[in-house]
Coordinates of C-alpha atoms in Angstrom, one line a residue:
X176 CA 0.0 0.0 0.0
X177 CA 1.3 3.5 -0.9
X178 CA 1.2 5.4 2.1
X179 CA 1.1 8.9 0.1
X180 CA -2.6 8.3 0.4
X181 CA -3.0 8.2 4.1
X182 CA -3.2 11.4 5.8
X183 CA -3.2 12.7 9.4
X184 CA -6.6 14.2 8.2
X185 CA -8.4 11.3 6.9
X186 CA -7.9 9.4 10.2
X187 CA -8.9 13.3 12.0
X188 CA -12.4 13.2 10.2
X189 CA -12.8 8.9 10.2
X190 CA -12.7 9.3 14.4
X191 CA -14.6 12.4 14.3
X192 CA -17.5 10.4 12.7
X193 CA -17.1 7.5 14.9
X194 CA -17.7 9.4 17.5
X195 CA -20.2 12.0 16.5
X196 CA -22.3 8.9 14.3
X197 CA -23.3 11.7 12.1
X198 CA -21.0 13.4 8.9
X199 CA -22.7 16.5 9.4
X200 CA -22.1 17.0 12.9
X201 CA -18.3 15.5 12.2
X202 CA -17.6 18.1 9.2
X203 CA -18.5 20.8 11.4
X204 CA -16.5 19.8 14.3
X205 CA -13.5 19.3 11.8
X206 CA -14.0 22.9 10.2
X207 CA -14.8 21.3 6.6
X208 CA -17.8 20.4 4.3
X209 CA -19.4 17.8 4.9
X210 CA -19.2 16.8 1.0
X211 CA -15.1 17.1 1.5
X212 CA -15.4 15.0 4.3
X213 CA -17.4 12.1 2.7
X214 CA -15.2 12.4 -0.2
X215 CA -12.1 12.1 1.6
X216 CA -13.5 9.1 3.6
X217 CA -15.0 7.4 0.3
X218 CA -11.1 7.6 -0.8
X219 CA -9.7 6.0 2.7
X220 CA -12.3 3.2 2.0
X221 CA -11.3 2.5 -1.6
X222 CA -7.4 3.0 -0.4
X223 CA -7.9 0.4 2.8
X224 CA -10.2 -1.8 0.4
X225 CA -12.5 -2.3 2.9
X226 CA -15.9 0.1 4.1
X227 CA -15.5 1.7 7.9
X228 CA -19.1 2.7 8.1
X229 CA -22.4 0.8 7.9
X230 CA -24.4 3.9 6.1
X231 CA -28.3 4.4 6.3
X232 CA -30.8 7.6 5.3
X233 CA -31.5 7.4 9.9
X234 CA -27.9 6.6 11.5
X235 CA -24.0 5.9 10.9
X236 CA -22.4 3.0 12.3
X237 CA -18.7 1.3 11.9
X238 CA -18.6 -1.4 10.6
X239 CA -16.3 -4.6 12.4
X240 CA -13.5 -4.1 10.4
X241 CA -13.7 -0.1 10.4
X242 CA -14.2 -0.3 14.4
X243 CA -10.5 -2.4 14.1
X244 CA -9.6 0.6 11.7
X245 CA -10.9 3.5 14.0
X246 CA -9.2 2.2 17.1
X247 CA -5.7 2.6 15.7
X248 CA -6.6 5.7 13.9
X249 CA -6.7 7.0 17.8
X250 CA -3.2 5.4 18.7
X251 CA -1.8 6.8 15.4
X252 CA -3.3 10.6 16.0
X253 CA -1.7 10.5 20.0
X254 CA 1.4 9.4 18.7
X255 CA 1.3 12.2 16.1
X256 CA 0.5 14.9 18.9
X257 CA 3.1 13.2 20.9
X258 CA 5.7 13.9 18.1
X259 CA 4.6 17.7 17.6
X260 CA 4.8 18.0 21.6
X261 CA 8.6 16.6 21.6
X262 CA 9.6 18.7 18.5
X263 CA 8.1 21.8 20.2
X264 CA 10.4 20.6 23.5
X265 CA 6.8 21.1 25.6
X266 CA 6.5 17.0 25.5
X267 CA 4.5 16.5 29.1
X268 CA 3.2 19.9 29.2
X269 CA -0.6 20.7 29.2
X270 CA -1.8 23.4 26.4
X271 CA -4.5 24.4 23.8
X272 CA -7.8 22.5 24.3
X273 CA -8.0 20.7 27.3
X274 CA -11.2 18.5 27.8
X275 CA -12.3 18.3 31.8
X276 CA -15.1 16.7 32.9
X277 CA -16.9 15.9 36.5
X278 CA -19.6 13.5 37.7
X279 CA -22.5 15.6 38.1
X280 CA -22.9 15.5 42.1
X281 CA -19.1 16.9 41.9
X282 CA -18.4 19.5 39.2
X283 CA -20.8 23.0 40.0
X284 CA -20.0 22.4 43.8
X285 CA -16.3 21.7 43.2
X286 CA -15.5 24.0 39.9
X287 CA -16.2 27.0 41.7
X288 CA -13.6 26.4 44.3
X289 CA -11.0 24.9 41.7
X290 CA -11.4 27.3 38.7
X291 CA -9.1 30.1 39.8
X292 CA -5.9 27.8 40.7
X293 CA -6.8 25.8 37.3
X294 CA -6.4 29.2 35.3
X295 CA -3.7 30.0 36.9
X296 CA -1.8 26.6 36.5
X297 CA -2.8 26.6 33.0
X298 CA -2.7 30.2 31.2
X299 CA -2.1 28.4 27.9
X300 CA -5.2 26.3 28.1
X301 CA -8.1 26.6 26.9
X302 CA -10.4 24.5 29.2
X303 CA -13.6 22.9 27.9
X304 CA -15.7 22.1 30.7
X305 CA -18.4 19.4 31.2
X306 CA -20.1 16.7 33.3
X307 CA -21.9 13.4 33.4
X308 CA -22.1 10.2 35.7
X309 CA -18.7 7.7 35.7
X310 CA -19.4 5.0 33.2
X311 CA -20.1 7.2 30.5
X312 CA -17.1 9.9 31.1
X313 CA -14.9 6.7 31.8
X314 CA -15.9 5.6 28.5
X315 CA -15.4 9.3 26.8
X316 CA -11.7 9.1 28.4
X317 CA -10.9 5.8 26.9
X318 CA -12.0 7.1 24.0
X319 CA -10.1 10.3 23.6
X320 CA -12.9 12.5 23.3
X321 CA -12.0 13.5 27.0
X322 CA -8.5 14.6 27.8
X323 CA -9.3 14.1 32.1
X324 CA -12.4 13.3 34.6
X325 CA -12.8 14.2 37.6
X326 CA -14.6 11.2 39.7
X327 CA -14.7 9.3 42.9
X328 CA -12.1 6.5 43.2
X329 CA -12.1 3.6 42.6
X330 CA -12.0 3.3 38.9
X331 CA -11.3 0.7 36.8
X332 CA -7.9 1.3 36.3
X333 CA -6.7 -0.4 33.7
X334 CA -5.1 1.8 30.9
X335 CA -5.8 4.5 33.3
X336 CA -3.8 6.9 35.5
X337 CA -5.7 7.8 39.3
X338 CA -4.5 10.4 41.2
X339 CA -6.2 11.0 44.4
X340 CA -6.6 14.6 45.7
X341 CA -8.9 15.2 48.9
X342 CA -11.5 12.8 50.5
X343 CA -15.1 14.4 50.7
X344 CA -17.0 13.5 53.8
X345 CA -20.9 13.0 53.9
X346 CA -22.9 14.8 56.0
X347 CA -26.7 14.3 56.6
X348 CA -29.2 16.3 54.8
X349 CA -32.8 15.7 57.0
X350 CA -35.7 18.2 56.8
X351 CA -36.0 20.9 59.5
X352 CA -37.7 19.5 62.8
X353 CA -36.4 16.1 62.2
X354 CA -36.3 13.6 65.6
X355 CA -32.6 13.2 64.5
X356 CA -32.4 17.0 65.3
X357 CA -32.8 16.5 68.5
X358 CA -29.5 14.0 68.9
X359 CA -26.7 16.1 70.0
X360 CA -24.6 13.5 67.6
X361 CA -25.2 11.8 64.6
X362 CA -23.8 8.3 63.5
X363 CA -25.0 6.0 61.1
X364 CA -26.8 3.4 63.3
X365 CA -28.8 6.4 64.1
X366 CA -30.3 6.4 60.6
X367 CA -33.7 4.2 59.5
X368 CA -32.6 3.0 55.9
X369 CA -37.0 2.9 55.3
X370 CA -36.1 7.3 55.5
X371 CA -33.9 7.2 53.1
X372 CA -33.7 8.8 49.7
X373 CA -30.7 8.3 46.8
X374 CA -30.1 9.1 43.4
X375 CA -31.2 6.9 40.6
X376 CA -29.4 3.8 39.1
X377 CA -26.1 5.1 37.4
X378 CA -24.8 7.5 40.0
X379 CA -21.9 6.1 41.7
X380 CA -23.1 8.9 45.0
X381 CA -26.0 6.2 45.1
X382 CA -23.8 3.6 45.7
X383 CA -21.7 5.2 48.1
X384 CA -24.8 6.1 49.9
X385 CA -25.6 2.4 50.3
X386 CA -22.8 0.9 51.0
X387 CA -22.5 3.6 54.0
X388 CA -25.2 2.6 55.3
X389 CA -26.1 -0.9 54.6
X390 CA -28.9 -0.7 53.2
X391 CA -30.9 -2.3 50.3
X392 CA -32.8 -0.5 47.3
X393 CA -36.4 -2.3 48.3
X394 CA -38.9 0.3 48.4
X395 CA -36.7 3.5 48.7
X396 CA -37.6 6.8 46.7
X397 CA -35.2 7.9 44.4
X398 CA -34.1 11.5 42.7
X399 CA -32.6 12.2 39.1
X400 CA -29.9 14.8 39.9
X401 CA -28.8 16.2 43.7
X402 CA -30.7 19.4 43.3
X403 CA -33.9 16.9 43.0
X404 CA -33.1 15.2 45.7
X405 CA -32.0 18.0 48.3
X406 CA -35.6 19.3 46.6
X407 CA -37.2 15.8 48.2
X408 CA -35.3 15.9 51.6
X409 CA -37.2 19.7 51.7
X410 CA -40.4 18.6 51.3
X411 CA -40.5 16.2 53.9
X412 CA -40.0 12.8 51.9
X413 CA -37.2 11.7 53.9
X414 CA -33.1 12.1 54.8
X415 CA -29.9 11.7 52.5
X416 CA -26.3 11.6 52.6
X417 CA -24.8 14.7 51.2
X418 CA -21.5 15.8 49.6
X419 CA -19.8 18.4 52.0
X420 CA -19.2 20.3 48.6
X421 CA -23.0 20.8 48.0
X422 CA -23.9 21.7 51.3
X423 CA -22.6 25.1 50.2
X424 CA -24.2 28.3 52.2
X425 CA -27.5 30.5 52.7
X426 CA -30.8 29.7 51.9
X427 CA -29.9 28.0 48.6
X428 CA -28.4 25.3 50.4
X429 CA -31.1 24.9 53.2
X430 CA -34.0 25.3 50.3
X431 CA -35.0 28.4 52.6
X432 CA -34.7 27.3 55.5
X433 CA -36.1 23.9 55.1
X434 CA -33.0 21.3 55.3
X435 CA -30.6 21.0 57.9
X436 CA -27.4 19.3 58.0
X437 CA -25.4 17.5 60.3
X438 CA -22.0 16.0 60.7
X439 CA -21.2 12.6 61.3
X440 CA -19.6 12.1 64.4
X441 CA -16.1 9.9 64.3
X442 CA -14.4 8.8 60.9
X443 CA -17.5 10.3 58.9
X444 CA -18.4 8.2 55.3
X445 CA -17.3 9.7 52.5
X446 CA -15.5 9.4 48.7
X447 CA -12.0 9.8 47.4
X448 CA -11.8 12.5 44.6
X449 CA -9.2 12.1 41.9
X450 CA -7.6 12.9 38.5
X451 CA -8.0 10.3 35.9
X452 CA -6.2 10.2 32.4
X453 CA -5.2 7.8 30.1
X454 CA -1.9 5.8 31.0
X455 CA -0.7 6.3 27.5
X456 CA -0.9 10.2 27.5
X457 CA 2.3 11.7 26.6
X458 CA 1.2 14.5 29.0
X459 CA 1.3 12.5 32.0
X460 CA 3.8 15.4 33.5
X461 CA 1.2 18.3 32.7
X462 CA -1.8 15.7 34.3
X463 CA 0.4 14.9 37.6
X464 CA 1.4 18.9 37.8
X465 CA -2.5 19.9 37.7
X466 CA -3.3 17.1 40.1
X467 CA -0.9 18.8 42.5
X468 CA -2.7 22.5 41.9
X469 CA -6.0 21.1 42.6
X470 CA -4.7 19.6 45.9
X471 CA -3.0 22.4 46.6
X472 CA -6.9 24.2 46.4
X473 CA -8.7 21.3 48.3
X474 CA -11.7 23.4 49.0
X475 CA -12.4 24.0 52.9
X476 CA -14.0 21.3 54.7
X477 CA -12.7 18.5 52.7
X478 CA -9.1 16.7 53.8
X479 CA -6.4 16.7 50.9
X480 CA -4.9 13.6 49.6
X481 CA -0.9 13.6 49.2
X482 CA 0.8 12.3 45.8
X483 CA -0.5 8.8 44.9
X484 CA -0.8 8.4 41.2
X485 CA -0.5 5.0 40.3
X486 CA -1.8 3.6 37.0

């Protein structure tokens, strides 16, 4: 095969429509037409002599053989950026777009606090900023469509890099006037697992929240997103363990008054927040450095983690 017909390019827009499962929505991420972009795909086709996508008039899907094709187009284009890095003498370093994401009960209550040491670390970044729950950012990492995640540890680790940063405690969210207001201490025996109230299926917060307390799914009530379910402890429906980071302050918080909080007394339950990135990242300097400026900002209340990335 004449390799004067393979571009950078060509593999740039075959991953783009892999991931985006649309050639529209992939030309315009690449900055080209979308007839350039079929055309220039049509060619790798013929070139490779076989077809990467299964095409119809509703969706876009690789085929076996381009799914084969598509996964070393992604080790080819790191390799590529890890060449420009070490010709630039910046290999390691962190710079242009840099792709961050957060579970959702994490990222508005932690960002805030983070944002300002981030920019400072990182004045030649341009930070693209987004959330979602573990498996699918997990999945978005392995992928290459995220460059880091911010998550609760553990992870599946493998192919990964983890470094820890601060452990979160939970603290009780109950509605105001609750018996368990009247304890001048609150442990977990304390708690009736028939009161309580977790996130739906797929949050890893809802797991947490179960294992803590040992208790079983039969029956319970469940919320969508935090906000919902700080919204249910309000109303009366029942108590939840909350993240110290979205406890916050003011009414907001408290939902006017109507949620207090209390602090678990001892060795309180809790998550590990860390860094993840792919182990085959040529920036695993830049990655490490950041972790360290995000511990160094461990936002009051929570208990920083020293160096511990392991892969």
């Amino acid at each position: 095969m004449n390799l004067a017909g393979l571009s950078l390019r060509d593999l740039e827009y075959v991953v783009a429509v892999a991931e985006q499962r649309h050639f529209g929505k992939a030309a315009e991420r690449c900055s080209v037409s979308q007839p350039s972009l079929s055309a220039q795909i049509r060619k790798l086709e013929d070139l490779l002599g076989i077809p990467l996508f299964e095409r119809t008039s509703r969706r876009v899907l690789p085929t076996p053989q381009g799914e084969v094709v598509i996964r070393q187009a992604r080790v080819v284009l790191e390799e590529a950026r890890r060449l420009l890095a070490l010709a630039r003498g910046t290999a390691g370093a962190l710079h242009g777009p840099l792709a961050i994401a957060a579970i959702q009960t994490l990222g508005p209550y932690l960002f805030p606090h983070v944002l300002p040491a981030m920019r400072r670390h990182l004045p030649d970044v341009q930070l693209v900023l987004s959330e979602g729950r573990t498996d699918g950012l997990l999945e978005e990492l392995r992928e290459g469509r995220l460059d880091a995640v911010l998550l609760a540890l553990p992870v599946e680790a493998e192919g990964l890099t983890c470094d820890a940063l601060f452990f979160e405690p939970f603290v009780l969210a109950h509605p105001t006037g609750h018996r368990l207001e009247s304890l001048p201490s609150i442990a977990l025996a304390d708690l009736d697992p028939g009161e309580l109230v977790l996130l739906e299926e797929g949050h890893c917060l809802r797991d947490q929240a179960l294992a803590a307390c040992g208790a079983i799914t039969r029956g319970m009530r469940h919320a969508t997103g935090l906000e919902t379910l700080r919204h249910m402890v309000a109303s009366g429906t029942g108590y939840t363990l909350m993240p110290r980071l979205a406890t916050g302050d003011g009414e907001a918080a408290t939902v006017g008054g109507l949620v207090a909080y209390r602090a678990f007394q001892g060795d309180p339950p809790g998550r590990v927040i860390g860094l993840v990135w792919r182990a085959s990242d040529p920036r695993a300097t830049g990655f490490r450095a950041l972790a360290q400026s995000l511990r160094d900002a461990t936002p009051p209340g929570l208990r920083r983690i020293e160096d511990s990335a392991e892969a």
